[in-house]
Amino acid sequence: MAEDGTSKSLGTPAGTVCDDDCSAFQWDAREDCEVRQILDRIADKWSLLVIALLDDRTMRFTELKRMIDGVSQRMLTVTLRQLERDGMVRRTVYPVVPPRVDYELTPMGRSLHATVQSLVVWTEAHQDEIAVSRERYDRSTGVEVVPSELVG
Amino acid sequence: MAEDGTSKSLGTPAGTVCDDDCSAFQWDAREDCEVRQILDRIADKWSLLVIALLDDRTMRFTELKRMIDGVSQRMLTVTLRQLERDGMVRRTVYPVVPPRVDYELTPMGRSLHATVQSLVVWTEAHQDEIAVSRERYDRSTGVEVVPSELVG
DNA sequence: CCGTATCCTTTCGGATACTG
DNA sequence: CAGTATCCGAAAGGATACGG
């Protein structure tokens, strides 16, 4: 992970975390605050899907790769490493040939997945309203989505 | 918004949305599914902060810009337009000079904010555990965070 | 005051090739 | 099988300048 810049400020200097002004103010602004980091993690392209799959059962690398389908092994590796680093995923290497590596969710990982479900539920409950809103907005602002011969 | 590619597939062809295989499978994979779109929205750099501020009270553009501090007016505009399109934010233009534009959260916007709060609460509850996990991971994988003269 | 347009840097993620 | 390394294109987002 040469691009990743893993050698960032670590160890949490025990003072840079956000206080109570977190709640309504800049709790989202920078990487100062933990909320942003978790948000970035669950919102990146593959993390949540990995978590969802592992919440069902322990899986091997290639299993995950097969099931996720669009993912490159690079991104799957990166994603799993981040989740492991954050303590959401446990990685177990069996010293056999060919190598076998199991991934499973930690209790914290399961807890995160459960929490995120509320958002999924919310989205499912509101997706129609959102779709309507978008259609109305796009019509009112005159976005061309269909070639004009369909209306002419 | 020339970069935005707003002329995407809209109108939901009433079949491309994810079904029940959504829950554990590819509900996260592509933009097919609404969950990913909402996730992208709340996880982008500024949306959630805007929502949090507007949940307190109606604000004008410049007010928001002043309070958010790091945001460029380009990104604030883009963010507000997206939120308006999705039906989270209501935009009111007063035809006066100089112009005055008010932004306020819709009921759906408030509802979204409330839902996201559970994630915030979760993060606050687990940030210590996450920090510990990261420290342990970084030590075990031997990431150089301090120049070696400190240990030598 | 409230934007839009243009340019530019940074970051994310895919493709591919190679290793233990 | 389970990665790692390198390269590259696409997209997000910041800086700046200009317009109604």
CSV table of C-alpha atoms (C1' of nucleotides) in Angstrom, one decimal:
chain,number,residue,atom,x,y,z
A,1,MET,CA,0.0,0.0,0.0
A,2,ALA,CA,2.4,2.6,-1.1
A,3,GLU,CA,-0.3,5.1,-2.0
A,4,ASP,CA,-2.1,4.7,1.2
A,5,GLY,CA,0.0,6.9,3.4
A,6,THR,CA,-0.4,4.5,6.3
A,7,SER,CA,2.3,6.3,8.2
A,8,LYS,CA,0.0,9.0,9.3
A,9,SER,CA,-0.4,10.5,12.7
A,10,LEU,CA,-1.3,7.6,14.9
A,11,GLY,CA,-1.6,6.9,18.6
A,12,THR,CA,-4.2,9.6,19.1
A,13,PRO,CA,-2.4,12.4,21.1
A,14,ALA,CA,-5.2,12.3,23.6
A,15,GLY,CA,-6.4,15.7,23.0
A,16,THR,CA,-7.2,16.2,19.3
A,17,VAL,CA,-10.4,14.2,19.5
A,18,CYS,CA,-13.5,16.3,19.3
A,19,ASP,CA,-15.3,17.3,22.4
A,20,ASP,CA,-18.9,18.1,22.9
A,21,ASP,CA,-18.9,20.8,20.3
A,22,CYS,CA,-18.7,17.7,18.1
A,23,SER,CA,-22.5,17.2,18.1
A,24,ALA,CA,-23.6,20.2,16.1
A,25,PHE,CA,-20.4,21.8,14.9
A,26,GLN,CA,-17.4,20.5,13.2
A,27,TRP,CA,-17.8,16.9,14.2
A,28,ASP,CA,-17.8,16.2,10.5
A,29,ALA,CA,-15.3,18.6,9.2
A,30,ARG,CA,-11.9,16.9,9.3
A,31,GLU,CA,-10.3,13.7,10.2
A,32,ASP,CA,-10.0,15.1,13.7
A,33,CYS,CA,-13.2,13.5,14.5
A,34,GLU,CA,-13.8,9.7,14.6
A,35,VAL,CA,-17.3,10.0,13.0
A,36,ARG,CA,-15.8,11.1,9.7
A,37,GLN,CA,-13.4,8.2,9.7
A,38,ILE,CA,-16.1,5.6,10.3
A,39,LEU,CA,-18.3,7.3,7.8
A,40,ASP,CA,-15.6,7.2,5.2
A,41,ARG,CA,-15.1,3.5,6.0
A,42,ILE,CA,-18.7,2.4,5.7
A,43,ALA,CA,-19.3,4.6,2.7
A,44,ASP,CA,-16.4,3.4,0.6
A,45,LYS,CA,-17.1,1.2,-2.3
A,46,TRP,CA,-16.8,-2.2,-0.7
A,47,SER,CA,-16.5,-2.2,3.1
A,48,LEU,CA,-20.2,-2.4,3.8
A,49,LEU,CA,-20.7,-5.2,1.4
A,50,VAL,CA,-17.8,-7.1,2.9
A,51,ILE,CA,-19.3,-6.6,6.4
A,52,ALA,CA,-22.7,-7.7,5.3
A,53,LEU,CA,-21.3,-10.9,3.8
A,54,LEU,CA,-19.2,-11.7,6.8
A,55,ASP,CA,-22.1,-11.1,9.1
A,56,ASP,CA,-23.6,-14.2,7.6
A,57,ARG,CA,-20.5,-16.4,8.1
A,58,THR,CA,-16.8,-16.7,8.0
A,59,MET,CA,-15.3,-16.6,4.5
A,60,ARG,CA,-12.1,-17.0,2.7
A,61,PHE,CA,-10.5,-14.4,0.5
A,62,THR,CA,-11.4,-16.0,-2.8
A,63,GLU,CA,-14.9,-16.7,-1.6
A,64,LEU,CA,-15.4,-13.0,-0.9
A,65,LYS,CA,-13.9,-12.2,-4.2
A,66,ARG,CA,-16.2,-14.5,-6.0
A,67,MET,CA,-19.3,-13.2,-4.2
A,68,ILE,CA,-18.6,-9.6,-4.6
A,69,ASP,CA,-18.1,-9.9,-8.2
A,70,GLY,CA,-17.0,-6.5,-9.3
A,71,VAL,CA,-14.2,-6.1,-6.9
A,72,SER,CA,-10.5,-6.2,-7.8
A,73,GLN,CA,-8.3,-8.2,-5.5
A,74,ARG,CA,-6.3,-5.1,-4.8
A,75,MET,CA,-9.4,-3.3,-3.4
A,76,LEU,CA,-10.6,-6.4,-1.6
A,77,THR,CA,-7.2,-6.6,0.1
A,78,VAL,CA,-7.2,-2.9,0.9
A,79,THR,CA,-10.7,-3.0,2.2
A,80,LEU,CA,-10.1,-6.1,4.4
A,81,ARG,CA,-6.9,-4.6,5.8
A,82,GLN,CA,-8.7,-1.4,6.8
A,83,LEU,CA,-11.5,-3.3,8.4
A,84,GLU,CA,-9.0,-5.5,10.3
A,85,ARG,CA,-7.1,-2.4,11.4
A,86,ASP,CA,-10.2,-0.8,12.8
A,87,GLY,CA,-11.1,-4.0,14.6
A,88,MET,CA,-14.2,-4.9,12.6
A,89,VAL,CA,-12.7,-8.0,10.9
A,90,ARG,CA,-10.5,-10.8,12.3
A,91,ARG,CA,-8.0,-12.4,9.9
A,92,THR,CA,-6.8,-15.9,10.5
A,93,VAL,CA,-4.0,-17.4,8.5
A,94,TYR,CA,-3.6,-21.1,8.3
A,95,PRO,CA,0.0,-22.1,7.6
A,96,VAL,CA,-0.8,-24.6,4.9
A,97,VAL,CA,-0.2,-24.9,1.2
A,98,PRO,CA,-1.9,-23.6,-0.6
A,99,PRO,CA,-2.5,-20.8,1.9
A,100,ARG,CA,-5.8,-20.4,3.6
A,101,VAL,CA,-7.0,-17.2,5.1
A,102,ASP,CA,-10.3,-16.8,6.9
A,103,TYR,CA,-12.1,-13.6,7.6
A,104,GLU,CA,-14.7,-13.2,10.2
A,105,LEU,CA,-16.6,-10.3,11.8
A,106,THR,CA,-15.6,-9.3,15.3
A,107,PRO,CA,-18.3,-8.4,17.8
A,108,MET,CA,-17.7,-4.8,17.1
A,109,GLY,CA,-18.0,-5.5,13.4
A,110,ARG,CA,-21.4,-7.1,14.0
A,111,SER,CA,-22.4,-4.2,16.1
A,112,LEU,CA,-21.5,-1.8,13.4
A,113,HIS,CA,-23.4,-3.7,10.8
A,114,ALA,CA,-26.5,-3.8,13.0
A,115,THR,CA,-26.2,0.0,13.5
A,116,VAL,CA,-25.9,0.6,9.8
A,117,GLN,CA,-29.0,-1.4,9.2
A,118,SER,CA,-31.1,1.4,10.5
A,119,LEU,CA,-29.9,3.5,7.7
A,120,VAL,CA,-30.7,0.8,5.2
A,121,VAL,CA,-34.2,0.6,6.6
A,122,TRP,CA,-34.6,4.3,6.5
A,123,THR,CA,-33.5,4.4,2.8
A,124,GLU,CA,-35.9,1.6,1.8
A,125,ALA,CA,-38.7,3.5,3.6
A,126,HIS,CA,-37.9,6.8,1.8
A,127,GLN,CA,-36.6,5.8,-1.6
A,128,ASP,CA,-39.9,6.5,-3.3
A,129,GLU,CA,-40.1,9.9,-1.8
A,130,ILE,CA,-36.6,10.6,-2.9
A,131,ALA,CA,-37.2,9.4,-6.4
A,132,VAL,CA,-40.2,11.7,-6.7
A,133,SER,CA,-38.3,14.6,-5.4
A,134,ARG,CA,-35.5,14.0,-7.9
A,135,GLU,CA,-37.9,13.8,-10.8
A,136,ARG,CA,-39.6,17.0,-9.8
A,137,TYR,CA,-36.3,18.7,-9.4
A,138,ASP,CA,-34.9,17.6,-12.7
A,139,ARG,CA,-38.1,18.6,-14.5
A,140,SER,CA,-38.1,22.0,-12.9
A,141,THR,CA,-34.5,22.7,-13.7
A,142,GLY,CA,-34.9,21.3,-17.2
A,143,VAL,CA,-32.3,18.5,-17.3
A,144,GLU,CA,-32.3,16.6,-20.6
A,145,VAL,CA,-32.6,12.9,-19.8
A,146,VAL,CA,-34.4,11.8,-22.9
A,147,PRO,CA,-33.6,12.7,-26.5
A,148,SER,CA,-36.0,15.3,-27.6
A,149,GLU,CA,-37.6,13.3,-30.4
A,150,LEU,CA,-39.5,11.4,-27.7
A,151,VAL,CA,-41.3,14.6,-26.7
A,152,GLY,CA,-41.5,16.2,-30.1
B,1,MET,CA,-22.3,21.6,-12.6
B,2,ALA,CA,-20.6,20.5,-15.7
B,3,GLU,CA,-18.7,17.7,-14.1
B,4,ASP,CA,-21.6,16.3,-12.3
B,5,GLY,CA,-23.1,14.2,-15.1
B,6,THR,CA,-26.6,15.1,-14.0
B,7,SER,CA,-28.1,13.6,-17.1
B,8,LYS,CA,-28.0,10.1,-15.8
B,9,SER,CA,-30.6,7.5,-15.9
B,10,LEU,CA,-33.5,8.9,-14.0
B,11,GLY,CA,-37.1,8.0,-13.5
B,12,THR,CA,-36.4,4.6,-12.1
B,13,PRO,CA,-37.4,2.1,-14.9
B,14,ALA,CA,-39.4,0.3,-12.2
B,15,GLY,CA,-37.4,-2.9,-12.4
B,16,THR,CA,-33.8,-2.0,-11.9
B,17,VAL,CA,-34.2,-1.4,-8.2
B,18,CYS,CA,-32.9,-4.1,-5.9
B,19,ASP,CA,-35.3,-6.6,-4.7
B,20,ASP,CA,-35.0,-8.7,-1.6
B,21,ASP,CA,-31.6,-10.0,-2.5
B,22,CYS,CA,-30.8,-6.5,-1.6
B,23,SER,CA,-30.4,-7.3,2.1
B,24,ALA,CA,-27.4,-9.6,2.0
B,25,PHE,CA,-26.1,-9.5,-1.5
B,26,GLN,CA,-25.4,-6.7,-3.9
B,27,TRP,CA,-27.5,-4.1,-2.3
B,28,ASP,CA,-24.3,-2.1,-2.0
B,29,ALA,CA,-22.6,-3.0,-5.2
B,30,ARG,CA,-23.6,-0.4,-7.7
B,31,GLU,CA,-25.8,2.6,-8.1
B,32,ASP,CA,-28.6,0.2,-8.9
B,33,CYS,CA,-29.5,0.3,-5.3
B,34,GLU,CA,-30.7,3.4,-3.5
B,35,VAL,CA,-28.8,2.6,-0.3
B,36,ARG,CA,-25.5,3.3,-2.1
B,37,GLN,CA,-26.7,6.6,-3.3
B,38,ILE,CA,-27.9,7.8,0.1
B,39,LEU,CA,-24.7,6.5,1.6
B,40,ASP,CA,-22.6,8.4,-0.9
B,41,ARG,CA,-24.7,11.5,-0.1
B,42,ILE,CA,-24.3,11.4,3.6
B,43,ALA,CA,-20.7,10.3,3.5
B,44,ASP,CA,-19.5,13.0,1.1
B,45,LYS,CA,-17.4,15.7,2.7
B,46,TRP,CA,-20.0,18.3,3.5
B,47,SER,CA,-23.6,17.0,3.3
B,48,LEU,CA,-23.9,15.7,6.9
B,49,LEU,CA,-22.5,18.9,8.3
B,50,VAL,CA,-24.9,21.0,6.4
B,51,ILE,CA,-27.8,18.8,7.5
B,52,ALA,CA,-26.7,19.0,11.1
B,53,LEU,CA,-26.5,22.8,11.0
B,54,LEU,CA,-29.9,23.1,9.2
B,55,ASP,CA,-31.5,20.8,11.7
B,56,ASP,CA,-30.9,23.6,14.2
B,57,ARG,CA,-32.5,26.3,12.2
B,58,THR,CA,-33.0,27.8,8.8
B,59,MET,CA,-29.9,29.5,7.4
B,60,ARG,CA,-28.8,31.6,4.5
B,61,PHE,CA,-26.0,30.6,2.1
B,62,THR,CA,-23.4,32.9,3.5
B,63,GLU,CA,-24.3,31.9,7.0
B,64,LEU,CA,-23.7,28.3,6.2
B,65,LYS,CA,-20.5,29.2,4.4
B,66,ARG,CA,-19.2,31.1,7.4
B,67,MET,CA,-20.1,28.3,9.9
B,68,ILE,CA,-18.6,25.4,7.9
B,69,ASP,CA,-15.3,27.3,7.5
B,70,GLY,CA,-13.4,25.0,5.3
B,71,VAL,CA,-15.9,24.7,2.5
B,72,SER,CA,-15.5,26.4,-0.9
B,73,GLN,CA,-18.6,28.1,-2.2
B,74,ARG,CA,-18.5,25.7,-5.1
B,75,MET,CA,-18.8,22.7,-2.9
B,76,LEU,CA,-21.4,24.3,-0.7
B,77,THR,CA,-23.5,25.0,-3.7
B,78,VAL,CA,-23.1,21.5,-5.1
B,79,THR,CA,-23.9,20.0,-1.8
B,80,LEU,CA,-27.0,22.1,-1.3
B,81,ARG,CA,-28.2,21.3,-4.8
B,82,GLN,CA,-27.8,17.6,-4.3
B,83,LEU,CA,-29.6,17.8,-0.9
B,84,GLU,CA,-32.4,19.9,-2.5
B,85,ARG,CA,-32.7,17.4,-5.4
B,86,ASP,CA,-33.0,14.5,-3.0
B,87,GLY,CA,-35.7,16.3,-1.0
B,88,MET,CA,-33.7,16.8,2.1
B,89,VAL,CA,-33.4,20.6,1.9
B,90,ARG,CA,-35.8,23.3,0.8
B,91,ARG,CA,-34.4,26.3,-0.9
B,92,THR,CA,-36.3,29.6,-0.8
B,93,VAL,CA,-35.2,32.5,-3.0
B,94,TYR,CA,-36.4,36.0,-2.0
B,95,PRO,CA,-36.4,38.3,-5.0
B,96,VAL,CA,-34.6,41.2,-3.4
B,97,VAL,CA,-31.4,43.0,-3.9
B,98,PRO,CA,-29.0,41.9,-2.7
B,99,PRO,CA,-30.4,38.4,-3.2
B,100,ARG,CA,-31.4,36.3,-0.2
B,101,VAL,CA,-31.7,32.6,-0.2
B,102,ASP,CA,-32.8,30.5,2.7
B,103,TYR,CA,-32.1,26.9,3.3
B,104,GLU,CA,-34.1,24.7,5.6
B,105,LEU,CA,-34.4,21.0,6.3
B,106,THR,CA,-37.5,19.2,5.0
B,107,PRO,CA,-39.2,16.6,7.3
B,108,MET,CA,-37.4,13.9,5.4
B,109,GLY,CA,-34.1,15.7,6.0
B,110,ARG,CA,-34.8,15.8,9.7
B,111,SER,CA,-35.7,12.2,9.6
B,112,LEU,CA,-32.4,11.4,7.9
B,113,HIS,CA,-30.5,13.3,10.4
B,114,ALA,CA,-32.1,11.6,13.2
B,115,THR,CA,-31.3,8.2,11.7
B,116,VAL,CA,-27.7,9.1,11.2
B,117,GLN,CA,-27.4,10.1,14.8
B,118,SER,CA,-27.5,6.4,15.7
B,119,LEU,CA,-24.3,6.0,13.8
B,120,VAL,CA,-22.8,9.0,15.6
B,121,VAL,CA,-23.7,7.5,18.9
B,122,TRP,CA,-22.2,4.2,17.9
B,123,THR,CA,-19.0,5.8,16.9
B,124,GLU,CA,-18.7,7.7,20.1
B,125,ALA,CA,-19.3,4.5,22.0
B,126,HIS,CA,-16.6,2.6,20.1
B,127,GLN,CA,-13.9,5.1,19.2
B,128,ASP,CA,-11.7,4.0,22.1
B,129,GLU,CA,-11.9,0.4,21.0
B,130,ILE,CA,-11.2,1.3,17.5
B,131,ALA,CA,-8.2,3.4,18.5
B,132,VAL,CA,-6.8,0.5,20.5
B,133,SER,CA,-7.3,-1.8,17.6
B,134,ARG,CA,-5.5,0.5,15.3
B,135,GLU,CA,-2.6,0.9,17.6
B,136,ARG,CA,-2.2,-2.8,18.0
B,137,TYR,CA,-2.4,-3.4,14.3
B,138,ASP,CA,0.1,-0.7,13.4
B,139,ARG,CA,2.5,-2.0,16.0
B,140,SER,CA,2.2,-5.6,14.8
B,141,THR,CA,2.7,-4.7,11.2
B,142,GLY,CA,5.6,-2.5,12.0
B,143,VAL,CA,4.5,0.9,10.6
B,144,GLU,CA,7.0,3.6,11.1
B,145,VAL,CA,5.3,6.5,12.8
B,146,VAL,CA,8.2,7.7,14.8
B,147,PRO,CA,11.7,8.3,13.5
B,148,SER,CA,13.9,5.5,14.7
B,149,GLU,CA,16.2,7.6,16.8
B,150,LEU,CA,13.5,7.7,19.4
B,151,VAL,CA,13.6,3.9,19.9
B,152,GLY,CA,17.3,3.4,19.2
C,1,DC,C1',-25.2,38.1,-1.8
C,2,DC,C1',-25.4,34.0,-4.3
C,3,DG,C1',-24.0,31.8,-7.2
C,4,DT,C1',-21.5,29.6,-12.1
C,5,DA,C1',-17.3,28.4,-15.0
C,6,DT,C1',-12.7,27.0,-15.5
C,7,DC,C1',-8.7,25.0,-14.0
C,8,DC,C1',-6.0,22.1,-11.2
C,9,DT,C1',-4.5,18.8,-7.5
C,10,DT,C1',-5.6,14.9,-4.9
C,11,DT,C1',-7.7,10.7,-4.1
C,12,DC,C1',-10.1,6.5,-5.3
C,13,DG,C1',-10.3,2.5,-7.5
C,14,DG,C1',-9.5,-0.7,-11.7
C,15,DA,C1',-6.1,-3.5,-14.8
C,16,DT,C1',-2.3,-6.0,-15.0
C,17,DA,C1',1.8,-8.5,-13.8
C,18,DC,C1',4.4,-10.7,-10.5
C,19,DT,C1',5.5,-13.6,-5.8
C,20,DG,C1',5.5,-17.1,-1.6
D,1,DC,C1',-4.6,-19.3,-2.8
D,2,DA,C1',-3.7,-15.0,-1.2
D,3,DG,C1',-1.7,-11.6,-1.8
D,4,DT,C1',1.9,-7.2,-3.5
D,5,DA,C1',3.6,-3.6,-6.8
D,6,DT,C1',3.0,-0.5,-10.5
D,7,DC,C1',0.6,2.1,-13.6
D,8,DC,C1',-3.4,4.6,-15.1
D,9,DG,C1',-8.0,6.7,-15.7
D,10,DA,C1',-12.0,8.7,-13.4
D,11,DA,C1',-13.9,11.4,-10.0
D,12,DA,C1',-14.0,14.5,-5.8
D,13,DG,C1',-13.0,18.6,-4.3
D,14,DG,C1',-10.2,23.3,-3.8
D,15,DA,C1',-8.7,28.0,-5.9
D,16,DT,C1',-9.8,31.5,-8.5
D,17,DA,C1',-12.3,34.5,-11.5
D,18,DC,C1',-16.4,36.2,-13.2
D,19,DG,C1',-21.8,37.2,-13.5
D,20,DG,C1',-26.9,38.6,-12.1
